[in-house]
C-alpha cells in the first residue's frame, strides 16, 4: 500500500514536471526552500554556516535558472493578454479593469527583466540595477492588482452565497465555496510575494532591504507551496 502511494506521488511529480508551469513551480519551491534553510543555518549556527552558504548559493543559481527560462515567456503572456483584450466577457467593471491593468503590468515586467539580465551578463550596455528595480516595481504592481481583483471577486462570491437558494442559480454553493477558497489562496500567495517584492526595491521604500534571508525564503516558500497546491488541484479537478 505504501509502495502504491509512493508510486502515485512520483507519478504526480512527473506529471507536474512535464509542464513548463509545473516545472517552474517546483524549481521555485526548491529555490526558496534552500534560501529559507540556508539563511536559518547561516544565522543561527556558526558551525553550519558553510552548509547555509552552500544552500544560499544553490538558491541563487536556481533563481538565475528561472530568470533565463522567463526569456521565452513574453509571447505566451502577449497571447494571453490579447485573448483577454478589454475583458468583454467579464460582467463586473472593476474586475475587468483590474485584470487589464494586471495583464499590462505583467507584460511590461518581462522586457524590463530581460534587459536587466542582459546588462548583468554584459550582453548589452545598460545600468542593470535600474532595470531590476523597474521589473520589481512592475511585479509588485501586478501583485497589488491581483490582490485587489481577488478581494473584489471574494465580495461578489460572498453576496452570491448569501442570496442564492439551494434550488436556484447555475452555480452550486459548493462550487462558489471552491472559487472563494481559490481566491483566498491567491491573496495569501500574492501577499507573501509582495513582502519580497518590497524587500527587493531600493532602500527607503517601506522595509526594502531589511528582511533576513530566511524570512525571504519563508515568504517565497509559502507562495510556492500554494502554487504547487493549485497545480495539483488543476491536474485533478481542472479548476484552481
CSV table of C-alpha atoms in Angstrom, one decimal:
chain,number,residue,atom,x,y,z
A,1,UNK,CA,0.0,0.0,0.0
A,2,UNK,CA,2.9,2.4,0.9
A,3,UNK,CA,4.5,1.4,-2.4
A,4,UNK,CA,1.4,2.3,-4.3
A,5,UNK,CA,1.1,5.6,-2.5
A,6,UNK,CA,4.8,6.4,-3.3
A,7,UNK,CA,4.2,5.4,-6.9
A,8,UNK,CA,1.2,7.7,-7.1
A,9,UNK,CA,3.2,10.6,-5.6
A,10,UNK,CA,6.1,10.1,-8.1
A,11,UNK,CA,3.6,9.9,-10.9
A,12,UNK,CA,2.1,13.2,-9.9
A,13,UNK,CA,5.5,14.8,-9.6
A,14,UNK,CA,6.5,13.6,-13.1
A,15,UNK,CA,3.2,14.9,-14.4
A,16,UNK,CA,3.9,18.3,-12.8
A,17,UNK,CA,7.5,18.4,-14.2
A,18,UNK,CA,6.3,17.7,-17.7
A,19,UNK,CA,4.6,21.1,-18.0
A,20,UNK,CA,6.6,24.3,-18.1
A,21,UNK,CA,4.5,26.0,-15.4
A,22,UNK,CA,4.7,22.9,-13.1
A,23,UNK,CA,8.4,22.6,-13.6
A,24,UNK,CA,8.8,26.3,-12.8
A,25,UNK,CA,6.8,26.0,-9.6
A,26,UNK,CA,8.9,23.0,-8.4
A,27,UNK,CA,12.2,24.9,-9.1
A,28,UNK,CA,10.7,28.0,-7.4
A,29,UNK,CA,9.8,25.9,-4.3
A,30,UNK,CA,13.3,24.4,-4.2
A,31,UNK,CA,14.9,27.8,-4.6
A,32,UNK,CA,13.0,29.4,-1.7
A,33,UNK,CA,13.3,26.3,0.4
A,34,UNK,CA,17.1,26.4,0.0
A,35,UNK,CA,17.1,30.1,0.9
A,36,UNK,CA,14.9,29.5,4.0
A,37,UNK,CA,17.1,26.6,5.2
A,38,UNK,CA,20.4,28.2,4.2
A,39,UNK,CA,19.5,31.6,5.8
A,40,UNK,CA,18.4,29.9,9.0
A,41,UNK,CA,21.6,27.8,9.3
A,42,UNK,CA,23.9,30.7,8.5
A,43,UNK,CA,22.2,32.9,11.0
A,44,UNK,CA,21.7,30.5,14.0
A,45,UNK,CA,24.6,28.0,13.9
A,46,UNK,CA,28.1,29.3,13.0
A,47,UNK,CA,29.2,25.6,12.8
A,48,UNK,CA,26.7,25.1,10.0
A,49,UNK,CA,27.4,28.4,8.2
A,50,UNK,CA,29.3,26.7,5.3
A,51,UNK,CA,26.2,24.5,4.7
A,52,UNK,CA,24.0,27.5,4.9
A,53,UNK,CA,26.1,29.5,2.4
A,54,UNK,CA,26.1,26.5,0.1
A,55,UNK,CA,22.3,26.4,0.2
A,56,UNK,CA,22.1,30.1,-0.4
A,57,UNK,CA,24.4,29.7,-3.4
A,58,UNK,CA,22.2,26.9,-4.8
A,59,UNK,CA,19.1,29.2,-4.3
A,60,UNK,CA,20.8,31.9,-6.3
A,61,UNK,CA,21.6,29.5,-9.1
A,62,UNK,CA,18.0,28.2,-9.2
A,63,UNK,CA,16.7,31.8,-9.3
A,64,UNK,CA,19.1,32.5,-12.2
A,65,UNK,CA,17.7,29.4,-14.0
A,66,UNK,CA,14.2,30.7,-13.7
A,67,UNK,CA,15.3,34.1,-14.9
A,68,UNK,CA,16.8,32.6,-18.1
A,69,UNK,CA,13.7,30.4,-18.7
A,70,UNK,CA,11.5,33.5,-18.4
A,71,UNK,CA,13.2,34.9,-21.5
A,72,UNK,CA,10.7,32.9,-23.5
A,73,UNK,CA,7.6,33.9,-21.6
A,74,UNK,CA,6.8,37.2,-23.5
A,75,UNK,CA,4.9,35.6,-26.4
A,76,UNK,CA,2.8,33.5,-24.1
A,77,UNK,CA,2.0,36.5,-22.0
A,78,UNK,CA,1.2,38.6,-25.0
A,79,UNK,CA,-1.1,35.9,-26.4
A,80,UNK,CA,-3.0,35.7,-23.1
A,81,UNK,CA,-3.3,39.5,-22.9
A,82,UNK,CA,-4.6,39.7,-26.5
A,83,UNK,CA,-7.1,36.9,-25.8
A,84,UNK,CA,-8.4,38.7,-22.7
A,85,UNK,CA,-8.4,42.0,-24.6
A,86,UNK,CA,-10.6,44.5,-22.8
A,87,UNK,CA,-12.3,41.8,-20.8
A,88,UNK,CA,-15.6,41.8,-22.8
A,89,UNK,CA,-16.7,38.6,-21.1
A,90,UNK,CA,-16.3,40.0,-17.6
A,91,UNK,CA,-19.6,41.0,-16.0
A,92,UNK,CA,-18.0,43.3,-13.4
A,93,UNK,CA,-16.4,46.6,-14.5
A,94,UNK,CA,-13.9,46.7,-11.6
A,95,UNK,CA,-12.7,43.1,-12.1
A,96,UNK,CA,-12.4,43.8,-15.8
A,97,UNK,CA,-10.1,46.9,-15.4
A,98,UNK,CA,-8.1,45.3,-12.6
A,99,UNK,CA,-7.4,42.4,-14.9
A,100,UNK,CA,-6.5,44.6,-17.8
A,101,UNK,CA,-4.0,46.6,-15.7
A,102,UNK,CA,-2.7,43.3,-14.2
A,103,UNK,CA,-2.0,42.0,-17.6
A,104,UNK,CA,-0.3,45.2,-18.6
A,105,UNK,CA,2.0,45.1,-15.5
A,106,UNK,CA,2.9,41.5,-16.3
A,107,UNK,CA,3.6,42.3,-19.9
A,108,UNK,CA,5.9,45.2,-19.0
A,109,UNK,CA,7.7,43.2,-16.3
A,110,UNK,CA,9.2,40.7,-18.8
A,111,UNK,CA,11.2,43.1,-21.1
A,112,UNK,CA,12.5,45.0,-18.1
A,113,UNK,CA,13.8,41.8,-16.5
A,114,UNK,CA,15.3,40.7,-19.8
A,115,UNK,CA,17.2,44.0,-20.2
A,116,UNK,CA,18.4,43.7,-16.5
A,117,UNK,CA,19.6,40.1,-17.1
A,118,UNK,CA,21.3,41.0,-20.4
A,119,UNK,CA,23.1,44.0,-18.7
A,120,UNK,CA,24.2,41.8,-15.8
A,121,UNK,CA,25.6,39.3,-18.3
A,122,UNK,CA,27.3,42.2,-20.2
A,123,UNK,CA,25.4,41.3,-23.4
A,124,UNK,CA,24.3,44.9,-23.6
A,125,UNK,CA,25.5,48.1,-22.1
A,126,UNK,CA,22.9,49.4,-19.6
A,127,UNK,CA,22.5,50.0,-15.9
A,128,UNK,CA,21.2,46.6,-14.6
A,129,UNK,CA,20.1,47.9,-11.2
A,130,UNK,CA,17.8,50.4,-12.8
A,131,UNK,CA,16.1,47.7,-14.9
A,132,UNK,CA,16.0,45.2,-12.0
A,133,UNK,CA,14.2,47.9,-9.9
A,134,UNK,CA,11.8,48.7,-12.7
A,135,UNK,CA,11.0,45.0,-13.2
A,136,UNK,CA,10.4,44.5,-9.5
A,137,UNK,CA,8.1,47.6,-9.4
A,138,UNK,CA,6.0,46.1,-12.2
A,139,UNK,CA,5.9,42.7,-10.3
A,140,UNK,CA,4.8,44.5,-7.2
A,141,UNK,CA,2.1,46.4,-9.1
A,142,UNK,CA,0.9,43.1,-10.6
A,143,UNK,CA,0.7,41.6,-7.1
A,144,UNK,CA,-1.3,44.5,-5.7
A,145,UNK,CA,-3.7,44.4,-8.6
A,146,UNK,CA,-4.1,40.7,-8.2
A,147,UNK,CA,-4.9,41.1,-4.5
A,148,UNK,CA,-7.4,43.8,-5.3
A,149,UNK,CA,-9.0,41.7,-8.0
A,150,UNK,CA,-9.3,38.6,-5.7
A,151,UNK,CA,-10.8,40.8,-2.9
A,152,UNK,CA,-13.4,42.1,-5.4
A,153,UNK,CA,-14.3,38.6,-6.6
A,154,UNK,CA,-14.5,37.3,-3.0
A,155,UNK,CA,-17.0,40.1,-2.2
A,156,UNK,CA,-19.1,39.0,-5.2
A,157,UNK,CA,-18.9,35.4,-4.2
A,158,UNK,CA,-20.0,36.2,-0.7
A,159,UNK,CA,-23.0,38.1,-2.0
A,160,UNK,CA,-23.9,35.1,-4.2
A,161,UNK,CA,-23.7,32.7,-1.3
A,162,UNK,CA,-25.9,34.9,0.8
A,163,UNK,CA,-28.6,35.4,-1.8
A,164,UNK,CA,-28.6,32.0,-3.6
A,165,UNK,CA,-31.1,29.4,-2.6
A,166,UNK,CA,-30.3,25.8,-2.8
A,167,UNK,CA,-32.8,25.3,-5.6
A,168,UNK,CA,-31.8,28.2,-7.9
A,169,UNK,CA,-28.7,29.5,-9.6
A,170,UNK,CA,-26.5,28.0,-12.2
A,171,UNK,CA,-23.6,27.6,-9.8
A,172,UNK,CA,-23.9,25.4,-6.7
A,173,UNK,CA,-22.9,26.7,-3.2
A,174,UNK,CA,-20.1,24.1,-3.2
A,175,UNK,CA,-18.7,25.5,-6.4
A,176,UNK,CA,-18.9,29.0,-5.1
A,177,UNK,CA,-17.1,28.0,-1.9
A,178,UNK,CA,-14.4,26.3,-4.0
A,179,UNK,CA,-14.0,29.5,-6.0
A,180,UNK,CA,-13.8,31.6,-2.8
A,181,UNK,CA,-11.1,29.2,-1.5
A,182,UNK,CA,-9.0,29.7,-4.6
A,183,UNK,CA,-9.2,33.4,-4.3
A,184,UNK,CA,-8.2,33.3,-0.7
A,185,UNK,CA,-5.2,31.2,-1.6
A,186,UNK,CA,-4.3,33.7,-4.4
A,187,UNK,CA,-4.4,36.6,-1.9
A,188,UNK,CA,-2.2,34.7,0.5
A,189,UNK,CA,0.3,33.8,-2.2
A,190,UNK,CA,0.3,37.4,-3.6
A,191,UNK,CA,0.8,38.9,-0.2
A,192,UNK,CA,3.8,36.7,0.5
A,193,UNK,CA,5.3,37.6,-2.8
A,194,UNK,CA,4.6,41.3,-2.2
A,195,UNK,CA,6.6,41.2,1.0
A,196,UNK,CA,9.6,40.0,-1.0
A,197,UNK,CA,9.0,42.4,-3.9
A,198,UNK,CA,9.1,45.4,-1.5
A,199,UNK,CA,12.2,43.9,0.1
A,200,UNK,CA,14.0,44.0,-3.3
A,201,UNK,CA,13.1,47.6,-4.0
A,202,UNK,CA,15.6,50.4,-3.4
A,203,UNK,CA,16.3,51.3,0.3
A,204,UNK,CA,13.9,53.7,1.8
A,205,UNK,CA,10.7,52.0,0.4
A,206,UNK,CA,9.0,50.6,3.5
A,207,UNK,CA,11.1,47.5,4.6
A,208,UNK,CA,13.2,47.4,1.4
A,209,UNK,CA,16.5,45.5,2.1
A,210,UNK,CA,15.6,44.8,5.7
A,211,UNK,CA,14.3,41.2,5.6
A,212,UNK,CA,16.7,38.5,6.6
A,213,UNK,CA,17.4,35.7,4.1
A,214,UNK,CA,15.4,33.1,6.0
A,215,UNK,CA,12.3,35.3,6.0
A,216,UNK,CA,12.6,36.0,2.3
A,217,UNK,CA,12.9,32.2,1.9
A,218,UNK,CA,9.9,31.6,4.1
A,219,UNK,CA,7.6,34.1,2.2
A,220,UNK,CA,8.7,32.6,-1.1
A,221,UNK,CA,8.2,29.0,0.2
A,222,UNK,CA,4.7,29.8,1.4
A,223,UNK,CA,3.8,31.3,-2.0
A,224,UNK,CA,5.4,28.4,-3.9
A,225,UNK,CA,3.6,25.7,-1.9
A,226,UNK,CA,0.3,27.4,-2.6
A,227,UNK,CA,1.3,27.4,-6.3
A,228,UNK,CA,2.1,23.7,-6.2
A,229,UNK,CA,-1.2,23.0,-4.4
A,230,UNK,CA,-3.0,25.0,-7.2
A,231,UNK,CA,-1.2,22.9,-9.8
A,232,UNK,CA,-2.3,19.7,-8.0
A,233,UNK,CA,-5.9,20.9,-8.0
A,234,UNK,CA,-5.7,21.8,-11.7
A,235,UNK,CA,-4.4,18.4,-12.6
A,236,UNK,CA,-7.0,16.6,-10.6
A,237,UNK,CA,-10.2,18.6,-11.0
A,238,UNK,CA,-9.5,21.1,-13.8
A,239,UNK,CA,-10.1,24.1,-11.5
A,240,UNK,CA,-7.9,26.2,-9.3
